[in-house]
Coordinates of C-alpha atoms in Angstrom, one line a residue:
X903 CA 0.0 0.0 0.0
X904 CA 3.0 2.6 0.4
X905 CA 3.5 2.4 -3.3
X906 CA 0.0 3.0 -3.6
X907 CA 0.1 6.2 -1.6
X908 CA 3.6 7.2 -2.7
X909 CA 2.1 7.3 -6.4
X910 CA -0.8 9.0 -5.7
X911 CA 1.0 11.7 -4.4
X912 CA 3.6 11.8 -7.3
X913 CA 0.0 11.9 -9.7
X914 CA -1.3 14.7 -7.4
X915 CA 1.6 16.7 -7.7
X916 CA 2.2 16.1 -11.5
X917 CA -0.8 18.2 -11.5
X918 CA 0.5 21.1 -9.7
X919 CA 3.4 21.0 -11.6
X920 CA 1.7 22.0 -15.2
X921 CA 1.1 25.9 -16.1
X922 CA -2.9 24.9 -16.9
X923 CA -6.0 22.9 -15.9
X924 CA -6.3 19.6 -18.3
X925 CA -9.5 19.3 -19.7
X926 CA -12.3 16.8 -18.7
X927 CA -11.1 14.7 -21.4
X928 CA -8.5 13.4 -18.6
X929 CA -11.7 12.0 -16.2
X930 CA -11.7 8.7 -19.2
X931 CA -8.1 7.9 -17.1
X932 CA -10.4 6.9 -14.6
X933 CA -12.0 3.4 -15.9
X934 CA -8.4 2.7 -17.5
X935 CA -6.9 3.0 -13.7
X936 CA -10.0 0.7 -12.5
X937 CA -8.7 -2.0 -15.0
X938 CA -5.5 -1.9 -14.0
X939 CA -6.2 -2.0 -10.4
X940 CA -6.7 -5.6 -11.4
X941 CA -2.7 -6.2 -12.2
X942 CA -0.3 -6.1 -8.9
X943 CA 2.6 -5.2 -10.9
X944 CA 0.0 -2.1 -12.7
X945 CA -1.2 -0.7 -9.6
X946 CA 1.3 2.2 -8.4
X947 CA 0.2 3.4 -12.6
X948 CA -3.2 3.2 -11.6
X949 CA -2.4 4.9 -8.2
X950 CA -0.8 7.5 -9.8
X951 CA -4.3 8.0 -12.2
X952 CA -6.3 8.7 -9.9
X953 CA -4.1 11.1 -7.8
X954 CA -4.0 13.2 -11.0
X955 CA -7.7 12.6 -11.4
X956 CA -8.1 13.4 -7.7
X957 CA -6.1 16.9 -8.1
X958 CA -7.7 17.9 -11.0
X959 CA -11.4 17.6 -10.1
X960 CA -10.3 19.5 -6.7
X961 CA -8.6 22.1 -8.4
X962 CA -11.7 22.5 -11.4
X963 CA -14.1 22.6 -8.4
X964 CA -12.0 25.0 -6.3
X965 CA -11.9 27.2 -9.3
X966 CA -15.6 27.1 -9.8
X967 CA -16.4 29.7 -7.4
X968 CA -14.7 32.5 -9.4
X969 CA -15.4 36.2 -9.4
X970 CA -17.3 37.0 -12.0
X971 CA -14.9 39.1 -13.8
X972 CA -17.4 42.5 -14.7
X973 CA -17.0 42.9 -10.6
X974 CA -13.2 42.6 -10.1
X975 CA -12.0 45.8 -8.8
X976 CA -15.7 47.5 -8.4
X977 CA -17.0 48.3 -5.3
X978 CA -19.0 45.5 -3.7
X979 CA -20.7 45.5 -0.2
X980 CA -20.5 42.1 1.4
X981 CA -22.5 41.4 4.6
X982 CA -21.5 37.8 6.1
X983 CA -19.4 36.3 9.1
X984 CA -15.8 36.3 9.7
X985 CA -15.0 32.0 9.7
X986 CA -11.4 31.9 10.4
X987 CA -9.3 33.2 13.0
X988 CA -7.2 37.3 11.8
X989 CA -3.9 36.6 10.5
X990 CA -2.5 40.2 12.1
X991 CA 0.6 41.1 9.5
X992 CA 2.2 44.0 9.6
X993 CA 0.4 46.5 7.9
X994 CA -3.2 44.5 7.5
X995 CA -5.5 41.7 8.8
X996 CA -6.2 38.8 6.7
X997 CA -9.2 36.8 7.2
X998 CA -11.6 33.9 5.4
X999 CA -14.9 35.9 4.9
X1000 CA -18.5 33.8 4.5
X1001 CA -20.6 35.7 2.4
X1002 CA -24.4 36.0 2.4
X1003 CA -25.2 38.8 0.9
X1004 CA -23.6 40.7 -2.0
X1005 CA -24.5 44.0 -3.9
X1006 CA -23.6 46.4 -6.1
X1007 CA -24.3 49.9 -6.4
X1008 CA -27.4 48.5 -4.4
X1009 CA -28.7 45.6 -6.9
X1010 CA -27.7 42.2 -5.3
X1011 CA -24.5 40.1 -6.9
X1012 CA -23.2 37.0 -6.8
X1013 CA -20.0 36.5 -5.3
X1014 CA -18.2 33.1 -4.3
X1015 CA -19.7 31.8 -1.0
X1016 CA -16.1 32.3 1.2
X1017 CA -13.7 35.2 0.2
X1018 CA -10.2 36.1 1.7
X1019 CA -10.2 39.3 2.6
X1020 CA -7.1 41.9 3.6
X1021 CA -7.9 45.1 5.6
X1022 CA -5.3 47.9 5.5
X1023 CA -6.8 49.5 8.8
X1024 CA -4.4 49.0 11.9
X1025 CA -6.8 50.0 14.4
X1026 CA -9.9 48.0 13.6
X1027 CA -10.8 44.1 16.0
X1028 CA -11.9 41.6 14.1
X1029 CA -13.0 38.1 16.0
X1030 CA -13.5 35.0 14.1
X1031 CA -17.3 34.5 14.1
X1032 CA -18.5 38.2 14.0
X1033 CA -20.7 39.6 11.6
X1034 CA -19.9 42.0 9.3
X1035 CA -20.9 44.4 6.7
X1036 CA -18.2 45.9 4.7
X1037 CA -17.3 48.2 1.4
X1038 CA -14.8 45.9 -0.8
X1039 CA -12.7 45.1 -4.1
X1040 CA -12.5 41.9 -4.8
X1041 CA -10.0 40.1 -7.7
X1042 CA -9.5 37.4 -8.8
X1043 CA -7.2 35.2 -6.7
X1044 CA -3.8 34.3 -8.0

């Protein structure tokens, strides 16, 4: 089983090492790794498969939630709940933001469900769990 787990790591991060998403013609891997599940000598192949497989569809589904790109760099106002505990850097507080409501010069929005958010105010106390309303630009993340 360690070459099983060795080689779905080495599939997983195969995946992280190429500049792009491949496309969902890459999910047919997935019945060829099931067949050769069958084989001993076959299975750290079929290990490696699926940890591609795995890293893809987590990566496509992690990018599903993008900002719609007419709001990057408009202002937004998101009201929601602060779900992670303040990173305190030097000059700003990072934080993972729940949004659950969104709007734009007053109509409503739609905006991924969780957002990382940076405030540039030194003063202001921020407690994981709080509600919030707050004026923001959002991107894209990187």
């Amino acid at each position: 089983m360690l070459y099983g787990s060795l080689a779905f790591a080495a599939g997983a991060l195969l995946l992280q090492s190429i500049p792009e998403l491949p496309g969902a013609q890459w999910l047919g891997l997935l019945p060829l790794c099931l067949l050769l599940l069958r084989w001993r000598r076959l299975r750290p192949l079929a290990w490696f498969g699926f940890g591609f497989c795995w890293a893809a569809l987590h990566a496509a589904w992690l990018l599903g939630d993008e900002l719609p790109s007419e709001l990057q760099g408009r202002d937004l106002l998101l009201e929601g709940r602060v779900i992670s505990l303040p990173e305190h850097g030097a000059a700003r507080i990072r934080f993972l933001f729940r949004v659950d409501q969104a709007e734009s010069r007053g109509s409503p929005v739609t905006v991924p469900p969780r957002v990382l958010l940076s405030w540039y105010r030194s003063d202001a106390e921020i407690r994981s769990g709080e509600r919030w309303r707050l004026p923001v630009r959002l991107k894209q993340p990187h």
